[in-house]
Coordinates of C-alpha atoms in Angstrom, one line a residue:
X1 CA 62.5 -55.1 20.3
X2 CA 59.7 -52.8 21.4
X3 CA 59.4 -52.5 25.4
X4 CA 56.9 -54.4 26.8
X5 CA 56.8 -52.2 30.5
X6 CA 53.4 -50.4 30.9
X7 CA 54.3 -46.9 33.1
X8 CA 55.3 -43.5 32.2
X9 CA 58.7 -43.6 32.4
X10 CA 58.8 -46.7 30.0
X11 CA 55.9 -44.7 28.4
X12 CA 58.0 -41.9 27.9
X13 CA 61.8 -43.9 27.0
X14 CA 59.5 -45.4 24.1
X15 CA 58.5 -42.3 22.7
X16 CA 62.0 -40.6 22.9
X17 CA 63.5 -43.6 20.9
X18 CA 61.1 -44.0 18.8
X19 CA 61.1 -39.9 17.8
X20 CA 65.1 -40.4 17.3
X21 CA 64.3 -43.5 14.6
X22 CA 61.5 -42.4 13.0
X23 CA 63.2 -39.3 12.2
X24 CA 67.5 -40.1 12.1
X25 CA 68.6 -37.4 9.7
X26 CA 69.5 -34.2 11.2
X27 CA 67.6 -32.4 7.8
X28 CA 64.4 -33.9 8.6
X29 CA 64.6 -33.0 12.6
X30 CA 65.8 -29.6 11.5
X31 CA 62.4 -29.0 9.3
X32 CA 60.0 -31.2 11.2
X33 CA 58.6 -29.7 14.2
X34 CA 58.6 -31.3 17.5
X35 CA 54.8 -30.8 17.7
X36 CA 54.3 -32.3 14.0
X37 CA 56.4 -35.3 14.7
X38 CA 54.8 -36.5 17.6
X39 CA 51.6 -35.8 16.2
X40 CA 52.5 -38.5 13.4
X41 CA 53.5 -41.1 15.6
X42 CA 50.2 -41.3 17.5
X43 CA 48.4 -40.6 14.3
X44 CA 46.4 -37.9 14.8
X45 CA 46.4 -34.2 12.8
X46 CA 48.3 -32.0 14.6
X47 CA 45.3 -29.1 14.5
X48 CA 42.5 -31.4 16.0
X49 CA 41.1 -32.3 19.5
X50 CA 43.1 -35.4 19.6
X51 CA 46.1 -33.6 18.1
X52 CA 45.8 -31.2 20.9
X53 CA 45.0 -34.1 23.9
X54 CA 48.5 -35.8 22.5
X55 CA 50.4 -33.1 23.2
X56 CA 48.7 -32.1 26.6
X57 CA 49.6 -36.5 27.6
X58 CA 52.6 -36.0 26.5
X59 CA 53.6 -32.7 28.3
X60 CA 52.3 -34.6 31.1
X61 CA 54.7 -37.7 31.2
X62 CA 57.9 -35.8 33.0
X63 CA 55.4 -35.1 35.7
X64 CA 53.9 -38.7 35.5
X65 CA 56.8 -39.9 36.1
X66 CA 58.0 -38.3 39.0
X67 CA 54.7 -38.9 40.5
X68 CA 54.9 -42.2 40.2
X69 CA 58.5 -42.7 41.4
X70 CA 57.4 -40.4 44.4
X71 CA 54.5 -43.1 45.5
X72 CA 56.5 -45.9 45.1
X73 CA 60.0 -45.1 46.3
X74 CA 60.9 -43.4 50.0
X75 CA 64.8 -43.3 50.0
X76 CA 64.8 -39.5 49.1
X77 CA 68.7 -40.1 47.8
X78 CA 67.7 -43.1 45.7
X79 CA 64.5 -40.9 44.0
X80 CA 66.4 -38.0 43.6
X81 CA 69.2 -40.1 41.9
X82 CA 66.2 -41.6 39.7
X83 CA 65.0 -38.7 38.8
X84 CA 68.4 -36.6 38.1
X85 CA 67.8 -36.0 34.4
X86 CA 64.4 -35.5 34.5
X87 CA 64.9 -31.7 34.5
X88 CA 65.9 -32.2 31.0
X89 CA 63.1 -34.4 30.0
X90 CA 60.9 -31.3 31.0
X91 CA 62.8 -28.9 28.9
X92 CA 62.3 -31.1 25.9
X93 CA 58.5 -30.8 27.0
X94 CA 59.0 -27.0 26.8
X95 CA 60.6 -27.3 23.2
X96 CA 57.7 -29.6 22.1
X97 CA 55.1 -27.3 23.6
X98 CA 56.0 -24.5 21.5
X99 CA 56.4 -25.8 18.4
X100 CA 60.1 -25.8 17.9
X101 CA 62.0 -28.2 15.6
X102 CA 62.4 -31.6 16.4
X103 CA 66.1 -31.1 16.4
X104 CA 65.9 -28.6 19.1
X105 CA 63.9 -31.0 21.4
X106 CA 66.3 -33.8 20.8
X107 CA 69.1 -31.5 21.4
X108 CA 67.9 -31.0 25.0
X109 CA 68.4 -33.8 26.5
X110 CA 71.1 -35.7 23.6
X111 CA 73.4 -33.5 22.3
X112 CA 74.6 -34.5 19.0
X113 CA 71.5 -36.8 18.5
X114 CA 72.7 -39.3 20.8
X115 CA 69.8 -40.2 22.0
X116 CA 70.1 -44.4 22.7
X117 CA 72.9 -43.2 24.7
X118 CA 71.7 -40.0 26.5
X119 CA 71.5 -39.7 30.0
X120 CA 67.7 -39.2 30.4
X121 CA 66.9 -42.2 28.3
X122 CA 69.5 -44.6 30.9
X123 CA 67.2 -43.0 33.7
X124 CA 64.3 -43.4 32.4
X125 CA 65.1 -47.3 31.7
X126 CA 66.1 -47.3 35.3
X127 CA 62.9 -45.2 36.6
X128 CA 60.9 -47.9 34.6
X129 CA 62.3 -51.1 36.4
X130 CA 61.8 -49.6 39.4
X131 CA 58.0 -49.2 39.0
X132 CA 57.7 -52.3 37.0
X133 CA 58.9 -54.1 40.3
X134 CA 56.3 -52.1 42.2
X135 CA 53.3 -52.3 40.1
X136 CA 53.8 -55.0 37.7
X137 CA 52.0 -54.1 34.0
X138 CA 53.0 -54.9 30.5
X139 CA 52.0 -52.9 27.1
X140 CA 48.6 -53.9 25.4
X141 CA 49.1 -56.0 22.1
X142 CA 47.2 -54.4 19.3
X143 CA 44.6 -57.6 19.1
X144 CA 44.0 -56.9 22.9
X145 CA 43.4 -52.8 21.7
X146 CA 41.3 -54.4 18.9
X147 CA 39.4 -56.3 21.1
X148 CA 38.6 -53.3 23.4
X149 CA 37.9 -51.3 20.7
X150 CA 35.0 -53.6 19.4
X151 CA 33.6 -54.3 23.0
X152 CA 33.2 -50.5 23.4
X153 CA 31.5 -49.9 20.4
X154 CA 29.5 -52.8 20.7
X155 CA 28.1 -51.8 24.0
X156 CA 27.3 -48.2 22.2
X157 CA 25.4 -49.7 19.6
X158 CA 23.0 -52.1 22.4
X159 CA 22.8 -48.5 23.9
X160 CA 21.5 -46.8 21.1
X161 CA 19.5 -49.4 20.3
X162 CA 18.1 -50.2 23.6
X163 CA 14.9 -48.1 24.3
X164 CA 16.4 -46.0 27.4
X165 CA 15.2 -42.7 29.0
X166 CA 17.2 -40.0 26.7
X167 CA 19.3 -38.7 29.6
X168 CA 20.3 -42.5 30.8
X169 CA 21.5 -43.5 27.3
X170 CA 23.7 -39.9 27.0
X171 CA 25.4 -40.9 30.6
X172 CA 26.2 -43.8 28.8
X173 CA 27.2 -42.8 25.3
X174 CA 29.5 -39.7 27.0
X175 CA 31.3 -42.4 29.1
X176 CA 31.7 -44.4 26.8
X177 CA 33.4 -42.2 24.3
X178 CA 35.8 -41.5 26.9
X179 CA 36.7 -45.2 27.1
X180 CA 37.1 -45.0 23.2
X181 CA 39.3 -42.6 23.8
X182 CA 41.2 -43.8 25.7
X183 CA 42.1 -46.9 24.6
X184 CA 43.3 -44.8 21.3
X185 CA 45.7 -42.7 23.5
X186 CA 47.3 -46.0 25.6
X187 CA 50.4 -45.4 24.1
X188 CA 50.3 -41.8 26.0
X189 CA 48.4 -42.7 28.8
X190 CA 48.8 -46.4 29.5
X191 CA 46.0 -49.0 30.4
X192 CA 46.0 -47.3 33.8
X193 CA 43.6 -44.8 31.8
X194 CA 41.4 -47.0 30.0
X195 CA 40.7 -48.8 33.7
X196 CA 39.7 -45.0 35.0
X197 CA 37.3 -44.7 32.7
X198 CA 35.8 -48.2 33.4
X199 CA 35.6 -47.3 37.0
X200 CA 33.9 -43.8 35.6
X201 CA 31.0 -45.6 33.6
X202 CA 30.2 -47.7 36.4
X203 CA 30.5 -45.1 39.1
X204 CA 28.4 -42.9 37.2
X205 CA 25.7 -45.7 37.4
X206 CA 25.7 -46.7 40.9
X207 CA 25.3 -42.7 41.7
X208 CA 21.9 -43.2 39.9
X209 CA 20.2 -46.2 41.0
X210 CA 17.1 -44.9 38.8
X211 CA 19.2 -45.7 35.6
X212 CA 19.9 -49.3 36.7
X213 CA 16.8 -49.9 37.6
X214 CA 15.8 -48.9 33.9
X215 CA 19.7 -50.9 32.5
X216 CA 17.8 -54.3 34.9
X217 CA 14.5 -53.8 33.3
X218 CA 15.2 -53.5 29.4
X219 CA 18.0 -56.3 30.2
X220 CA 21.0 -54.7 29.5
X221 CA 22.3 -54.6 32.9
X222 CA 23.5 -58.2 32.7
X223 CA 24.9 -57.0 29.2
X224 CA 27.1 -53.9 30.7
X225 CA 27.9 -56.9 33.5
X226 CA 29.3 -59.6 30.9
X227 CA 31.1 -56.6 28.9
X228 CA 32.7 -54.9 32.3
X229 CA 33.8 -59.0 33.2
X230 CA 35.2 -59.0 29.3
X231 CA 37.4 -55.6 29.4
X232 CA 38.5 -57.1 33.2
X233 CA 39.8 -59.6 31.7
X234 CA 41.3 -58.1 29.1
X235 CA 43.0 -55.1 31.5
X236 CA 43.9 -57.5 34.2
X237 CA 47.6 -57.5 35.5
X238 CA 48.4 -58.3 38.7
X239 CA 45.7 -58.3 42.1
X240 CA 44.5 -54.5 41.6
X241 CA 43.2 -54.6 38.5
X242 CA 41.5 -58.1 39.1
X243 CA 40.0 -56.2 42.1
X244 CA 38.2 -53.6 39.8
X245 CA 36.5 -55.9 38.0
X246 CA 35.3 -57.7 41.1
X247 CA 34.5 -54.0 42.5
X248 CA 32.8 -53.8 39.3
X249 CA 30.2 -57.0 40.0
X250 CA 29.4 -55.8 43.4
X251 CA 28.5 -52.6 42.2
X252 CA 26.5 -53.4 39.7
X253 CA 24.1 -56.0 41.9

């Protein structure tokens, strides 16, 4: 049953488990670099840009998470007990980093391969309920990614297409590769990063109110508007993110 919690400790127990079954035999960790394998499960050549921004999210997560448990838990006893094994969870980063076989990595924190049962994985379960409780988000189904996908490159082809001032339509464009981005590296970086990016694209208009003036005269402010309202309620999960999208409205007027 795949987990359904959107943070980076849940992030993070998902990729773990789902290195150890997409890879059980001991001869295929042993010839399969850590670097390759990961790689493979987000779909992406190991040699290019997105290759290379995998591995730099996934480096990341260890610190991720103990950012997050930071913000949201002040019992210094309880977060150090949360985040007990995550010195381990920072070597396997190291192992992963520098290209050494998945066997090795797995071996870091679940010796013998045990990794359902491994100590980091338990913690990272716990870690995850813990910021679940605080800041309540659930995994993006694949028609919701869909979805975002098309509205994104929807509003790239009404911006290519719209006649706009050359350096107005690349503010656009550039944001809104981002946001493609993005959404294709959730399963690193969560829906937390997609939202950024939103709040990026329309931040980067209301710094310039020369380019919505132009957006309000060719009509495709109202357009960015509507498709801003459409991710919202798409990205939506709990009062903070509904607040973006209203922040998002007010900006835009």
């Amino acid at each position: 049953m795949p987990l359904q919690r959107d943070n980076p400790a849940a992030r993070l127990q998902a990729l773990l488990l789902e290195l150890h079954t997409t890879h059980p035999h001991e001869q295929h960790r042993q010839r399969n670099t850590a670097w390759n394998a990961v790689c493979g499960l987000m779909d992406v050549q190991p040699e290019s840009p997105a290759g290379l921004q995998a591995i730099a999210d996934t480096v990341r997560l260890p610190d991720d998470v103990a950012d997050a448990i930071s913000a949201h838990v002040e019992d210094e006893e309880e977060r150090d007990h949360l985040l007990e094994s995550l010195p381990l969870a920072r070597s396997a980063m190291t192992a992963l980093a520098s290209r050494q076989p998945l066997l090795q990595m797995i071996e870091t924190f679940a010796p013998g391969g045990a990794v359902h049962m491994s100590g980091l994985v338990r913690d990272l379960a716990s870690c995850s309920r813990v910021l679940q409780r605080a800041t309540p988000s659930s995994v993006l189904t694949d028609e919701e990614l869909d979805r975002l996908r098309t509205l994104i490159t929807e509003l790239m082809d009404q911006v290519i297409s719209t006649n706009l001032d050359a350096d107005v339509r690349l503010l656009l464009i550039t944001h809104l590769q981002k946001m493609l981005e993005a959404v294709q590296r959730v399963r690193l970086g969560g829906r937390a990063a997609i939202e950024e990016e939103l709040d990026a694209v329309i931040g980067a208009l209301t710094r310039r109110p020369e380019s919505v003036a132009q957006l309000r005269s060719t009509g495709l402010l109202d357009k960015i508007k509507a498709w801003a309202d459409a991710l919202n309620g798409i990205l939506s999960v709990g009062t903070g993110s509904a607040q973006l999208g209203q922040t998002v409205m007010r900006a835009l007027e």
